[in-house]
Coordinates of C-alpha atoms and ligand atoms in Angstrom, one line a residue:
M29 CA -69.5 160.0 1.4
E30 CA -70.2 156.8 3.6
C31 CA -66.4 155.5 3.5
W32 CA -65.5 159.1 4.7
L33 CA -68.1 159.1 7.8
F34 CA -66.1 155.5 8.6
T35 CA -62.7 156.7 8.6
Y36 CA -64.4 159.9 10.4
I37 CA -65.4 157.0 13.0
G38 CA -62.3 155.3 12.6
I39 CA -59.9 158.1 13.5
A40 CA -62.4 159.2 16.4
T41 CA -62.0 155.9 18.7
C42 CA -58.5 155.6 17.9
S43 CA -57.4 158.7 19.0
I44 CA -59.7 158.5 22.1
V45 CA -58.1 154.8 22.9
A46 CA -54.6 155.9 22.2
F47 CA -55.1 159.1 24.7
K48 CA -56.3 157.0 27.0
I49 CA -52.9 155.0 26.6
V50 CA -51.0 157.8 26.8
S51 CA -52.5 159.5 29.9
K52 CA -52.7 156.0 31.9
I53 CA -48.9 156.1 31.1
V54 CA -48.4 159.0 32.4
H55 CA -50.3 158.4 35.6
A56 CA -48.6 155.3 36.4
L57 CA -44.8 157.8 35.7
R58 CA -46.5 160.4 37.9
I59 CA -47.2 157.7 40.9
Y60 CA -44.9 155.0 40.3
V61 CA -41.7 156.5 38.9
F62 CA -41.4 159.9 39.9
P63 CA -43.6 159.8 43.1
T64 CA -44.0 162.4 45.8
I65 CA -45.0 161.9 49.1
P66 CA -47.7 164.3 51.0
N67 CA -46.4 166.3 53.7
F68 CA -49.0 164.5 56.3
S69 CA -48.6 167.6 58.8
K70 CA -50.7 169.3 56.0
Y71 CA -54.0 167.1 57.0
G72 CA -53.0 167.4 61.4
K73 CA -50.8 166.4 64.1
W74 CA -52.4 162.9 64.4
T75 CA -53.1 159.3 62.3
V76 CA -55.3 156.9 63.6
V77 CA -54.6 153.3 62.6
T78 CA -56.6 150.5 63.1
G79 CA -55.4 146.7 62.9
C80 CA -52.1 148.1 63.7
T81 CA -50.2 145.7 65.4
S82 CA -48.7 143.7 62.0
G83 CA -48.8 144.3 58.8
I84 CA -50.0 146.5 56.5
G85 CA -51.1 148.5 59.4
K86 CA -48.5 148.5 61.2
S87 CA -46.2 149.2 58.3
I88 CA -48.1 152.5 57.7
A89 CA -47.8 153.3 61.4
K90 CA -44.3 152.8 61.0
A91 CA -43.6 155.0 57.1
L92 CA -46.3 157.7 58.8
A93 CA -44.5 157.8 62.3
A94 CA -41.0 158.1 60.4
R95 CA -42.9 161.4 58.6
G96 CA -43.5 163.0 62.0
Q97 CA -47.1 161.7 62.5
N98 CA -48.0 160.9 65.8
V99 CA -49.8 157.7 65.9
A100 CA -53.0 156.6 67.5
L101 CA -52.8 152.4 67.8
I102 CA -56.3 150.7 67.8
S103 CA -56.0 147.1 68.1
R104 CA -56.8 143.9 69.8
N105 CA -53.9 143.0 71.2
P106 CA -52.5 145.2 74.6
E107 CA -49.0 143.2 74.3
K108 CA -47.9 143.6 70.6
L109 CA -49.7 147.3 70.7
K110 CA -47.3 148.2 73.3
L111 CA -44.5 147.1 71.2
V112 CA -45.6 148.5 68.4
A113 CA -46.0 152.5 70.6
T114 CA -42.5 151.9 71.9
E115 CA -41.1 151.2 68.8
L116 CA -42.6 154.3 66.9
E117 CA -41.6 156.6 70.4
T118 CA -38.3 155.9 70.5
K119 CA -37.0 155.1 66.5
Y120 CA -39.0 158.2 65.7
N121 CA -39.7 160.8 68.5
V122 CA -43.5 161.0 68.2
Q123 CA -46.6 160.7 70.5
T124 CA -48.5 157.6 70.6
K125 CA -51.6 156.7 72.0
S126 CA -53.0 152.8 71.8
L127 CA -56.7 151.5 72.4
T128 CA -56.9 147.7 73.2
I129 CA -60.5 147.6 70.9
D130 CA -61.4 143.7 69.6
F131 CA -63.6 145.0 66.7
T132 CA -65.9 141.5 66.5
Q133 CA -67.3 143.2 69.6
D134 CA -70.6 145.1 69.5
E135 CA -71.2 148.6 69.0
S136 CA -70.4 149.3 72.4
I137 CA -66.7 149.7 70.9
Y138 CA -67.5 153.0 69.4
E139 CA -68.4 154.9 72.6
K140 CA -65.1 154.1 73.9
I141 CA -63.1 154.8 70.9
E142 CA -65.1 157.8 70.2
E143 CA -63.8 158.8 73.7
F144 CA -60.4 157.9 73.1
L145 CA -60.1 160.4 70.3
Q146 CA -62.0 162.9 71.5
G147 CA -60.1 166.6 71.0
M148 CA -57.0 165.6 68.9
D149 CA -56.4 167.1 66.1
I150 CA -56.5 163.7 63.2
G151 CA -55.5 164.5 60.1
T152 CA -55.4 160.7 58.9
L153 CA -57.3 158.0 59.4
V154 CA -56.0 154.7 58.1
N155 CA -58.9 152.0 58.2
N156 CA -56.7 149.0 57.4
V157 CA -58.4 146.3 60.2
G158 CA -59.4 143.8 57.9
M159 CA -59.8 139.7 58.6
A160 CA -60.2 136.8 55.8
S161 CA -62.2 133.7 55.4
P162 CA -61.2 130.8 54.1
L163 CA -60.5 130.4 50.4
A164 CA -63.1 128.2 50.1
F165 CA -66.4 127.9 47.8
Y166 CA -69.2 130.0 49.7
L167 CA -71.6 126.6 50.9
D168 CA -68.4 125.3 51.4
T169 CA -66.7 127.9 54.2
K170 CA -65.9 125.9 57.5
N171 CA -68.2 127.9 60.5
L172 CA -69.7 130.0 58.1
S173 CA -72.2 131.1 60.4
Q174 CA -69.6 132.6 62.7
I175 CA -67.3 133.7 60.1
L176 CA -70.5 136.1 58.7
P177 CA -70.9 138.2 61.4
A178 CA -67.2 138.5 62.5
I179 CA -66.5 139.2 59.1
M180 CA -69.1 142.2 58.8
K181 CA -68.3 144.2 62.2
V182 CA -64.4 143.6 61.3
N183 CA -63.9 144.8 57.5
V184 CA -67.5 146.6 57.2
M185 CA -68.8 147.8 60.1
S186 CA -65.2 149.3 61.5
V187 CA -64.9 151.5 58.2
F188 CA -68.5 153.0 58.4
K189 CA -68.3 153.7 61.8
M190 CA -65.0 155.3 62.5
T191 CA -65.4 157.3 59.1
Q192 CA -68.7 158.4 61.2
I193 CA -66.6 159.0 64.0
V194 CA -63.5 160.8 62.1
L195 CA -64.8 162.6 59.5
P196 CA -66.8 165.6 61.6
G197 CA -63.7 166.4 62.7
M198 CA -62.3 166.6 59.5
M199 CA -64.8 168.7 57.9
E200 CA -64.7 171.2 60.7
R201 CA -61.2 171.4 60.1
K202 CA -61.3 171.8 56.3
R203 CA -58.1 169.1 55.9
G204 CA -57.8 165.6 56.5
L205 CA -57.4 162.2 54.8
I206 CA -58.8 158.2 54.8
L207 CA -57.4 155.6 53.5
N208 CA -59.6 152.7 53.3
I209 CA -57.8 149.0 52.5
S210 CA -60.2 147.4 50.5
S211 CA -58.9 144.5 48.3
A212 CA -58.1 143.6 45.2
S213 CA -60.7 141.1 45.4
S214 CA -63.2 144.0 45.2
L215 CA -62.3 144.1 41.2
V216 CA -64.2 141.3 39.9
P217 CA -66.5 138.2 41.0
V218 CA -63.9 135.9 41.9
N219 CA -64.8 132.0 43.0
G220 CA -64.0 131.4 46.5
F221 CA -63.8 135.2 47.6
S222 CA -67.7 135.5 47.8
V223 CA -67.5 136.6 51.5
Y224 CA -64.5 138.6 51.4
G225 CA -64.5 140.2 48.3
A226 CA -67.8 141.0 49.3
T227 CA -67.0 143.0 52.4
K228 CA -64.3 144.4 50.4
S229 CA -66.8 145.5 47.5
L230 CA -68.4 147.3 50.2
V231 CA -65.2 149.3 51.4
N232 CA -64.8 150.3 47.9
Y233 CA -68.0 151.8 47.0
F234 CA -68.4 153.2 50.6
S235 CA -65.0 154.9 50.3
K236 CA -65.4 155.9 46.1
C237 CA -68.7 158.2 47.8
I238 CA -67.4 159.3 51.0
S239 CA -65.0 160.8 48.5
R240 CA -67.4 162.8 46.4
E241 CA -68.9 163.9 49.0
C242 CA -66.1 165.5 50.8
E243 CA -65.4 167.1 47.5
G244 CA -64.5 170.7 48.0
H245 CA -64.1 170.3 51.6
G246 CA -60.4 169.7 51.4
I247 CA -60.4 165.7 52.7
T248 CA -58.7 162.8 50.3
V249 CA -60.8 159.8 50.6
Q250 CA -58.9 157.1 48.5
S251 CA -59.4 153.1 48.6
V252 CA -56.5 150.8 48.6
K253 CA -57.1 147.6 46.6
P254 CA -53.2 145.3 47.0
F255 CA -53.3 141.6 46.1
F256 CA -51.0 139.5 47.9
V257 CA -49.3 141.4 50.4
S258 CA -46.8 139.2 52.8
T259 CA -48.3 139.4 55.8
N260 CA -50.0 137.1 59.0
M261 CA -53.2 137.2 57.1
V262 CA -51.7 135.2 54.2
N263 CA -49.4 132.9 56.1
N264 CA -46.3 135.3 55.3
V265 CA -45.9 134.1 51.8
K266 CA -42.7 134.5 50.6
P267 CA -42.3 137.8 48.1
T268 CA -42.1 137.2 45.0
M269 CA -42.4 139.0 41.8
V270 CA -46.4 139.5 42.3
I271 CA -46.7 138.9 45.9
M272 CA -45.4 142.5 48.2
D273 CA -42.8 143.0 50.9
V274 CA -45.4 144.6 53.2
D275 CA -42.7 147.9 53.2
Y276 CA -42.2 147.6 49.5
Y277 CA -45.8 148.1 49.0
V278 CA -46.8 150.6 52.1
N279 CA -43.2 152.7 50.6
S280 CA -45.2 152.6 47.2
L281 CA -48.5 153.1 47.8
L282 CA -47.3 156.2 50.0
G283 CA -46.9 157.9 46.5
T284 CA -49.9 157.3 45.0
I285 CA -51.8 159.4 47.9
G286 CA -53.8 162.1 46.6
K287 CA -53.5 160.6 43.1
E288 CA -56.2 158.6 42.5
R289 CA -59.5 157.7 44.2
E290 CA -58.8 154.3 44.2
S291 CA -55.1 152.8 44.3
D292 CA -53.5 149.4 43.5
G293 CA -50.6 150.8 46.0
C294 CA -47.5 149.4 43.4
W295 CA -47.0 149.1 39.8
Q296 CA -46.8 145.0 40.1
H297 CA -50.2 144.9 41.5
G298 CA -51.7 147.4 38.9
L299 CA -50.2 145.5 36.2
Q300 CA -52.5 142.6 38.0
G301 CA -55.7 144.6 37.7
F302 CA -54.9 145.3 34.1
F303 CA -55.1 141.5 33.0
V304 CA -57.9 140.9 35.8
R305 CA -60.1 143.9 34.5
H306 CA -59.3 143.1 30.7
M307 CA -59.1 138.8 30.8
P308 CA -62.7 137.7 30.3
E309 CA -64.4 136.9 33.4
G310 CA -65.0 133.0 33.0
M311 CA -61.6 132.5 31.6
F312 CA -59.9 134.2 34.7
N313 CA -62.6 132.0 37.4
A314 CA -62.0 128.9 35.4
L315 CA -58.3 129.3 36.2
I316 CA -58.5 130.4 39.7
K317 CA -61.2 127.0 40.0
R318 CA -58.6 124.9 38.4
R319 CA -55.7 126.5 41.2
M320 CA -57.8 126.8 44.1
K321 CA -56.3 123.0 45.3
T322 CA -52.7 124.5 44.8
M323 CA -53.0 127.9 46.3
Q324 CA -55.8 126.7 49.4
R325 CA -52.1 124.3 49.5
N326 CA -49.7 126.7 49.1
L327 CA -51.1 128.9 52.2
A328 CA -51.5 125.8 54.6
L329 CA -48.2 125.5 53.5
A330 CA -46.9 129.0 54.3
G331 CA -48.4 129.1 57.2
Q332 CA -46.9 126.2 58.5
A333 CA -43.2 127.1 57.4
A334 CA -43.8 130.6 59.7
K335 CA -45.0 128.6 63.1
K336 CA -41.6 127.0 62.7
D337 CA -39.8 129.9 61.7
T338 CA -41.0 131.6 65.2
Ligands
NAP426 N1 -52.4 140.7 52.9 C1 -52.9 141.0 51.8 O1 -52.3 140.3 50.7 C2 -53.9 141.6 51.7 C3 -54.9 141.4 50.7 C4 -55.9 143.0 50.0 C5 -55.7 143.3 51.0 N2 -55.8 143.5 52.4 C6 -56.1 144.4 53.3 O2 -55.0 144.8 54.1 C7 -55.4 144.7 55.6 C8 -54.4 144.9 56.5 O3 -53.9 143.4 56.4 P1 -52.9 142.5 56.4 O4 -52.5 141.6 55.0 O5 -51.9 143.4 57.3 O6 -53.1 141.4 57.4 P2 -52.6 141.1 59.4 O7 -50.9 141.3 59.1 O8 -53.5 140.2 59.8 O9 -52.8 142.8 60.2 C9 -54.2 142.6 60.5 C10 -54.1 143.8 61.8 O10 -55.3 143.7 62.1 C11 -55.5 143.4 63.2 N3 -56.9 142.5 63.6 C12 -57.4 141.0 63.2 N4 -58.9 141.2 63.4 C13 -58.9 142.2 64.3 C14 -59.9 142.4 65.2 N5 -60.9 141.6 65.5 N6 -59.9 143.5 66.3 C15 -58.8 144.5 66.0 N7 -57.9 143.9 65.5 C16 -58.0 142.8 64.9 C17 -54.2 142.3 63.9 O11 -54.4 141.8 64.9 P3 -53.1 141.0 65.4 O12 -51.9 141.6 65.0 O13 -53.3 140.7 66.8 O14 -53.4 139.7 64.9 C18 -53.7 142.8 62.8 O15 -52.5 143.9 63.8 C19 -56.7 144.1 55.9 O16 -57.7 145.1 55.6 C20 -56.8 143.0 54.7 O17 -58.4 142.5 54.1 C21 -54.5 142.3 52.8

């Protein structure tokens, strides 16, 4: 009798594991091998992107403009904003609106943003703006007192406040898409990522909660958790098998929209995420700790090389 019981439990456990593996494979095929990119006009005419003058934000702005979206650009550098706006208008024949905002500033910036976005049919909000903190242990971080308030405002408050401004209109219209750019550093605690990773965990958690609250209102909320993508933030380190070219990453990310609440963005990052999630945390951190000096050196070297190139 006991023997049969153990056999049934074994069969049930194997079936559950097999089912989980098969559904993961089917899901990966659906988003990465046979992706379908949504028609963004079903959400609305305008897309708002914060931090849109380089990297992931600029690439998303271009990708959505190429699909007919008018783009409201919010970033800190007026000259760069002008260049991006001109590029989108001439290349893709769409409308743009630009607002110069430094997200490290006090809360009054959000009154300006609210006024700027007044009356627009905003279908998509991309909460992309972000800053990194130096890759270092918490107590070894230089200028920690200056970094802490700035990173909280840029990485966290911007997401909260932009959502507060844009979501009510989406609720009224019963349609919308919010993409929140978190980071793979929110997956597990990692040596050297305490400040940045904590801000990105907050973004991820907030995103998941808002996604639940929006259920049944026609609004999709999705958190995006990239590993390394070659942008200014990581000193434009050369793309490799694991470090993604930014346009490649964004193109792949578009295929995941609306199909998962949290997204790795591309299959290469999905694979890295799988290992990080399943590796014992201690082992992963020991690896990072051993490689910390090399990673810091590589980032610094990439920075010098990028400066030489410009
Ligand atoms: N790259 C990665 O490996 C990686 C990995 C995980 C998550 N992420 C996340 O992806 C998002 C985009 O980062 P990225 O890699 O594309 O970096 P990026 O190339 O440095 O782009 C950041 C954008 O935000 C703008 N910005 C920065 N600080 C700002 C501020 N205080 N006020 C207004 N605008 C500001 C930048 O303006 P300027 O052009 O004037 O600098 C730029 O347009 C961030 O949230 C980041 O945390 C990136």
